[in-house]
Short mmCIF file of C-alpha atoms and ligand atoms in Angstrom, two decimals:
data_model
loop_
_atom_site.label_atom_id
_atom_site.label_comp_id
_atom_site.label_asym_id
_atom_site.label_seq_id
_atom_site.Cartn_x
_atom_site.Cartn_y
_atom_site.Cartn_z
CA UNK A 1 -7.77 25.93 13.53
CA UNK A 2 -8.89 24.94 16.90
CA UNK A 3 -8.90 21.80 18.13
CA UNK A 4 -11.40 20.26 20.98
CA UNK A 5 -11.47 16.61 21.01
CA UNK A 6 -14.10 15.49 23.57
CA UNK A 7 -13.14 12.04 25.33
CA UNK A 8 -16.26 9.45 23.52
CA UNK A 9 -19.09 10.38 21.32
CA UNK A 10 -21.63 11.05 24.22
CA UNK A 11 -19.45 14.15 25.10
CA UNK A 12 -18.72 14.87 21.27
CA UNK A 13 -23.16 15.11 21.36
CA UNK A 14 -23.33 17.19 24.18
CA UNK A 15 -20.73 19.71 23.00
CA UNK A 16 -21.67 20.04 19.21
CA UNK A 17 -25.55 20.47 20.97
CA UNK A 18 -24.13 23.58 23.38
CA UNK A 19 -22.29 25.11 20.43
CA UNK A 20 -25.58 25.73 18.89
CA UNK A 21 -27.20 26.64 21.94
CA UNK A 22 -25.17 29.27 22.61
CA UNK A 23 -24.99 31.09 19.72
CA UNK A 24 -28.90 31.21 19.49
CA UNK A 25 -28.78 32.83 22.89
CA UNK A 26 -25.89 34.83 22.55
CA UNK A 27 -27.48 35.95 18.95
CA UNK A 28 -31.19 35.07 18.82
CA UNK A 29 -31.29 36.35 15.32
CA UNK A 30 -28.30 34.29 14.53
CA UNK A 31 -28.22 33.01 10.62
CA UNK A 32 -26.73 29.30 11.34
CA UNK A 33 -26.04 26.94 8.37
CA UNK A 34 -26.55 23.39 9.65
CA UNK A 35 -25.44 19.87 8.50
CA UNK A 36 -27.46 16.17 8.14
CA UNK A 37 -26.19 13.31 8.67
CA UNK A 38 -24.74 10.72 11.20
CA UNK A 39 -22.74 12.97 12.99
CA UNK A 40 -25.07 15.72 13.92
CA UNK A 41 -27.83 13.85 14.19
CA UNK A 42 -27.67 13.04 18.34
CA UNK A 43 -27.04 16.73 18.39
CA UNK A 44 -30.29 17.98 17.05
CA UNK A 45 -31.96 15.65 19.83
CA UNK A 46 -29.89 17.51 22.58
CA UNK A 47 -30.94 20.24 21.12
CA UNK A 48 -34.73 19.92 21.09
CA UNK A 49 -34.48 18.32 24.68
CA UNK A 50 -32.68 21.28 26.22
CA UNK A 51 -35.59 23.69 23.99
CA UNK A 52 -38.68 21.59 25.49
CA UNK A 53 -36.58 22.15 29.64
CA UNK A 54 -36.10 25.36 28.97
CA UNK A 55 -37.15 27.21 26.00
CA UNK A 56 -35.58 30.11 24.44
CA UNK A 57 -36.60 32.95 21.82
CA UNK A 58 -36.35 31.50 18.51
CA UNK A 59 -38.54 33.30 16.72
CA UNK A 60 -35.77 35.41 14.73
CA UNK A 61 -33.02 32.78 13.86
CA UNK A 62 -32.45 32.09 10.00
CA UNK A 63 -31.58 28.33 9.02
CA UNK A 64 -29.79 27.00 5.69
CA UNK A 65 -28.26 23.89 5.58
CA UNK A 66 -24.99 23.06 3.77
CA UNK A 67 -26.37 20.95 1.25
CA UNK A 68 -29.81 19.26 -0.23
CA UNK A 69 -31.09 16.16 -2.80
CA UNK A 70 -32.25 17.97 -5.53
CA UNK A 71 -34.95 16.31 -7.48
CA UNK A 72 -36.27 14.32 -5.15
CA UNK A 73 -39.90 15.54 -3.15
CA UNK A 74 -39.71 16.57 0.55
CA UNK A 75 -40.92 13.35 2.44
CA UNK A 76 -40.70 13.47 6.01
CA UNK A 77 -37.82 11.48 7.25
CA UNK A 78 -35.65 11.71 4.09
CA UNK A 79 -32.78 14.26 2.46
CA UNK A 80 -32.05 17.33 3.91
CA UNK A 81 -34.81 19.51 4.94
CA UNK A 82 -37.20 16.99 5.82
CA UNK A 83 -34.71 16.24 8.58
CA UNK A 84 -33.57 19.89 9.57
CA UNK A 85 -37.17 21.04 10.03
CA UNK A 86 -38.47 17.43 11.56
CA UNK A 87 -35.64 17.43 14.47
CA UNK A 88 -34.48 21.13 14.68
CA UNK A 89 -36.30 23.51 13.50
CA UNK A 90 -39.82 22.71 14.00
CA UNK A 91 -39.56 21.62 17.68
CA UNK A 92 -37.43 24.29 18.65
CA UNK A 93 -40.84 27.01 17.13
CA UNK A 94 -38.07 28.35 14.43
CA UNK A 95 -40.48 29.97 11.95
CA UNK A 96 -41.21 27.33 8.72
CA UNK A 97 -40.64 31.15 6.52
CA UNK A 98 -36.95 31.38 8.23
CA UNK A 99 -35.99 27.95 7.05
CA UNK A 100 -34.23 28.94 3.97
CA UNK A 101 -33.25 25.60 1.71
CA UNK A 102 -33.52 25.16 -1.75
CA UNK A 103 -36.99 23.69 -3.41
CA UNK A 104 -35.78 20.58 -4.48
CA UNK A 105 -38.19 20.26 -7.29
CA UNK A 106 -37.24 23.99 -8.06
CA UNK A 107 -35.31 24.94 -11.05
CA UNK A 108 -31.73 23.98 -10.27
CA UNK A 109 -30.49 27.48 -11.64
CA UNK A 110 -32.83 29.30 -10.45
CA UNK A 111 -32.83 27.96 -6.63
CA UNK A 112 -28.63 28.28 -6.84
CA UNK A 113 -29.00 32.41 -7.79
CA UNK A 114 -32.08 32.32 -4.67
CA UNK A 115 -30.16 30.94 -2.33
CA UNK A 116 -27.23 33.05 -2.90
CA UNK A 117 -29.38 36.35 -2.73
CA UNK A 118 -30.90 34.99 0.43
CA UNK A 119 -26.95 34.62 2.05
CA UNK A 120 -26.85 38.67 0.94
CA UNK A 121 -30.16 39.70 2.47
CA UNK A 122 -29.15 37.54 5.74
CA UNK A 123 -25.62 39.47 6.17
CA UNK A 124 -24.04 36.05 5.33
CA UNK A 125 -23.85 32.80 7.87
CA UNK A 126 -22.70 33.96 12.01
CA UNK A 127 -22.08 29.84 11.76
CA UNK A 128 -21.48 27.24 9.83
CA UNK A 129 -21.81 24.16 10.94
CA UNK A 130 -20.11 20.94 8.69
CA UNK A 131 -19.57 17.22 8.31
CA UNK A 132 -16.76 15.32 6.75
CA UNK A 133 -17.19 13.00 4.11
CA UNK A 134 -14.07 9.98 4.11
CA UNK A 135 -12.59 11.28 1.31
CA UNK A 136 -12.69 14.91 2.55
CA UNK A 137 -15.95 16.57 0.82
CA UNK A 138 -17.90 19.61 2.74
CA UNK A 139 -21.60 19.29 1.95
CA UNK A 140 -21.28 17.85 -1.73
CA UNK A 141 -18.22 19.45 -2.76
CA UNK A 142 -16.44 16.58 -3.62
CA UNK A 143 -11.95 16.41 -4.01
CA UNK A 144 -11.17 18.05 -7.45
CA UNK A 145 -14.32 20.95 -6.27
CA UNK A 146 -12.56 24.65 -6.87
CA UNK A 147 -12.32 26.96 -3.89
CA UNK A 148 -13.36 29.73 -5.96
CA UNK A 149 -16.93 27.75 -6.10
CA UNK A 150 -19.71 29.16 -5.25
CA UNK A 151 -23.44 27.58 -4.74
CA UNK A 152 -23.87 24.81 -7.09
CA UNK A 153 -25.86 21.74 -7.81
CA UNK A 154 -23.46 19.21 -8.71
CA UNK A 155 -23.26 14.98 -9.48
CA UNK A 156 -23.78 13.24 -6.60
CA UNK A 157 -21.28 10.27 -5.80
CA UNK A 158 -22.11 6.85 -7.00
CA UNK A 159 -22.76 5.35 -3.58
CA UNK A 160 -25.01 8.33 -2.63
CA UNK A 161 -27.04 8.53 -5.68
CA UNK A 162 -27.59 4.85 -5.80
CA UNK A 163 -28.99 4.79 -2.10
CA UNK A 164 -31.43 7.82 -2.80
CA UNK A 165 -32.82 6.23 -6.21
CA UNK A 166 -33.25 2.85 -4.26
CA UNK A 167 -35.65 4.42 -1.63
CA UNK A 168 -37.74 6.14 -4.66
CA UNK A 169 -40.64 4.98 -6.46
CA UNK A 170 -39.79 5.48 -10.03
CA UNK A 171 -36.28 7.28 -11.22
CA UNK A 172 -37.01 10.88 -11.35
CA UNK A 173 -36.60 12.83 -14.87
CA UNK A 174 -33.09 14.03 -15.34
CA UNK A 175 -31.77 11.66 -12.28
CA UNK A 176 -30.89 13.17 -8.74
CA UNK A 177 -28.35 15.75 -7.98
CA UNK A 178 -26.55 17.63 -5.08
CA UNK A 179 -27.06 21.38 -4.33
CA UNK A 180 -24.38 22.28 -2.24
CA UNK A 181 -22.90 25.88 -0.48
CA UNK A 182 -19.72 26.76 -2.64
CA UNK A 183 -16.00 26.37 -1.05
CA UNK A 184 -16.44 30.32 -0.93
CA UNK A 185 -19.83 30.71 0.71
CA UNK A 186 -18.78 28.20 3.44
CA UNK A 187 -15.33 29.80 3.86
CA UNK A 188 -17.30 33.26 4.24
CA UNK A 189 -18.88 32.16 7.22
CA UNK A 190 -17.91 34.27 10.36
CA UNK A 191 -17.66 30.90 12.27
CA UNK A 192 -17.00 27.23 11.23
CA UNK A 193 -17.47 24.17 13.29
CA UNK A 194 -16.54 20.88 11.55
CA UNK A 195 -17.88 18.11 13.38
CA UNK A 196 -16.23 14.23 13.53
CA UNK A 197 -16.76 11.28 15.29
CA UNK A 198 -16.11 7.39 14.66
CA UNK A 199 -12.76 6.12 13.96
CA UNK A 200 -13.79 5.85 9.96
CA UNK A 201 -13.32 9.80 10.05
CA UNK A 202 -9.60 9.39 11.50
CA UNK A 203 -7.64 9.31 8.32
CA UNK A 204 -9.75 12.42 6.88
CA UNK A 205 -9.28 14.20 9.75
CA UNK A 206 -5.80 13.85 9.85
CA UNK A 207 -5.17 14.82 6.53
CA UNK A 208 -7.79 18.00 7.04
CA UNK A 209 -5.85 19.65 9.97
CA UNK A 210 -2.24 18.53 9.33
CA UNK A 211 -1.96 17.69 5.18
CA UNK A 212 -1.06 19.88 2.78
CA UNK A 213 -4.24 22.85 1.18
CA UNK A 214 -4.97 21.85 -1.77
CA UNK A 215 -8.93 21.26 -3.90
CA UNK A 216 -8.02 17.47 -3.85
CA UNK A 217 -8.91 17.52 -0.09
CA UNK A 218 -11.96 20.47 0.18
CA UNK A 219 -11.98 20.11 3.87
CA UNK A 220 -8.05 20.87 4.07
CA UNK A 221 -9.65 24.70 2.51
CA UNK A 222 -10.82 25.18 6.38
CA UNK A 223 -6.99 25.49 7.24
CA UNK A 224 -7.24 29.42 5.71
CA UNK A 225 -9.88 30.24 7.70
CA UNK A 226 -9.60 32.45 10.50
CA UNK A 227 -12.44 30.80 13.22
CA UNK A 228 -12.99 27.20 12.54
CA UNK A 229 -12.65 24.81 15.24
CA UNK A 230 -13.00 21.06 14.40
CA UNK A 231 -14.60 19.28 17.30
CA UNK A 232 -14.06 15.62 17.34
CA UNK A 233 -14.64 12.75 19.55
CA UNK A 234 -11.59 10.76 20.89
CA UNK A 235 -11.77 8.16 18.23
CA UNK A 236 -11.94 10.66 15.31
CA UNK A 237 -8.91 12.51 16.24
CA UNK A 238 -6.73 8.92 16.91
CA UNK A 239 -4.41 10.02 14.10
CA UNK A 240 -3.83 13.22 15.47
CA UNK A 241 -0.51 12.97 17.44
C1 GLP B 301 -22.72 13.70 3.44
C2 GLP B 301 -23.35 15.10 3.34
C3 GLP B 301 -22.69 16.08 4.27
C4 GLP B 301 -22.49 15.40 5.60
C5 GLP B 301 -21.38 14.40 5.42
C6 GLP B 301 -21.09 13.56 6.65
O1 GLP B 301 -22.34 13.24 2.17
N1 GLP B 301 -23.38 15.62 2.00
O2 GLP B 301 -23.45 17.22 4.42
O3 GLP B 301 -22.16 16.33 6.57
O4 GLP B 301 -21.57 13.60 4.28
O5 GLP B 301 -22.10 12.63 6.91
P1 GLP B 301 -22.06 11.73 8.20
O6 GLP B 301 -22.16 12.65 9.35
O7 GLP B 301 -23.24 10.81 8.07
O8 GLP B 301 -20.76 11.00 8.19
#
């Protein structure tokens, strides 16, 4: 693994942002598998502002994302690709047909067997970007998640599932879920980059570069792979002496 730890989070932004950047121009048919949430989401702004200065062929990228709320509709805004194609993909002029997530009010079967034939047809991901969850899940594959797994729709975690059904109207039929890239597809990735940032990401990021491999931890999987670097802002890498 390499490790780039960038000195406060304005840097950490600037350098996830020119990771992507680059690949689309040193590949401008690049398949890249992105990440929501906290951490990326100053990056998608850097991004788009760097796109509107000084644009760039995007015509021929391909786009997944790590992970989607299943069962839930798109609304702009909310879950996964709602907020890929709001602040990346459609401001940058990537193609709506080369954004390639999961229907959320799809079949959950079904959409798992799609997405996995659309990873084939693509050549599998050039790179993967990923988040950290606290306790150490990539996208929604949470500790006790095999590394033999491949794309799933799995439970979501208590907290999680509680905060999506609290911003819907009415409970949807058969509740909400998590459709997630397995341990393998992520790990087949030609390049990771796991982004952290915040001193709440310390402890997990300590015990995803240093502890021991094992499915209790899925980050600590990225250990085994050959080009992964985990980027990280001074406060998320305190722990790492
Ligand atoms: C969430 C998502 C991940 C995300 C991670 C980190 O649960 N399932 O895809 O990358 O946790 O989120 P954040 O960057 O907000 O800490």
């Amino acid at each position: 693994m390499k490790i780039t730890i960038m000195a406060n989070e304005m840097q950490f932004d600037r350098a996830a942002a020119m990771r992507i950047i680059s690949e689309m121009l040193a590949k401008p048919n690049s398949v890249i598998s992105l990440a929501t949430g906290n951490t990326t989401q100053n990056m998608y702004k850097i991004i788009t502002e760097e796109y509107i200065n000084a644009p760039w062929d995007t015509s021929e990228l391909r786009v997944f994302n790590v992970d989607e709320v299943m069962n839930v509709p798109r609304t702009p805004g909310k879950y996964c690709y709602s907020k890929i194609w709001d602040s990346f993909a459609k401001p940058i002029g990537i193609p709506e047909s080369n954004v390639l997530m999961p229907d959320p009010l799809g079949d959950w079967v079904e959409e798992c067997k799609k997405t996995e034939l659309m990873l084939k047809e693509v050549g599998g991901i050039d790179l993967q970007i990923l988040g950290i969850g606290e306790n150490g899940h990539i996208g929604f594959n949470q500790p006790g998640t095999k590394f033999s797994q491949k794309v799933w729709v799995c439970p979501l975690l208590e907290e999680a599932e509680t905060r999506i059904l609290s911003g819907l109207e009415s409970k949807p039929i058969g509740g909400v879920a998590g459709f997630t890239l397995g341990i393998t597809d992520i790990m087949r990735a030609r390049r990771i980059i796991l982004m952290a940032k915040g001193s709440h990401k310390a402890q997990i990021i300590r015990q995803a570069v240093l502890g021991p491999i094992s499915e209790d931890v899925p980050v600590s999987v990225l250990q085994l792979h050959p080009n992964c670097e985990v980027l990280l802002d001074a406060s998320a890498a305190a722990l790492l002496n």
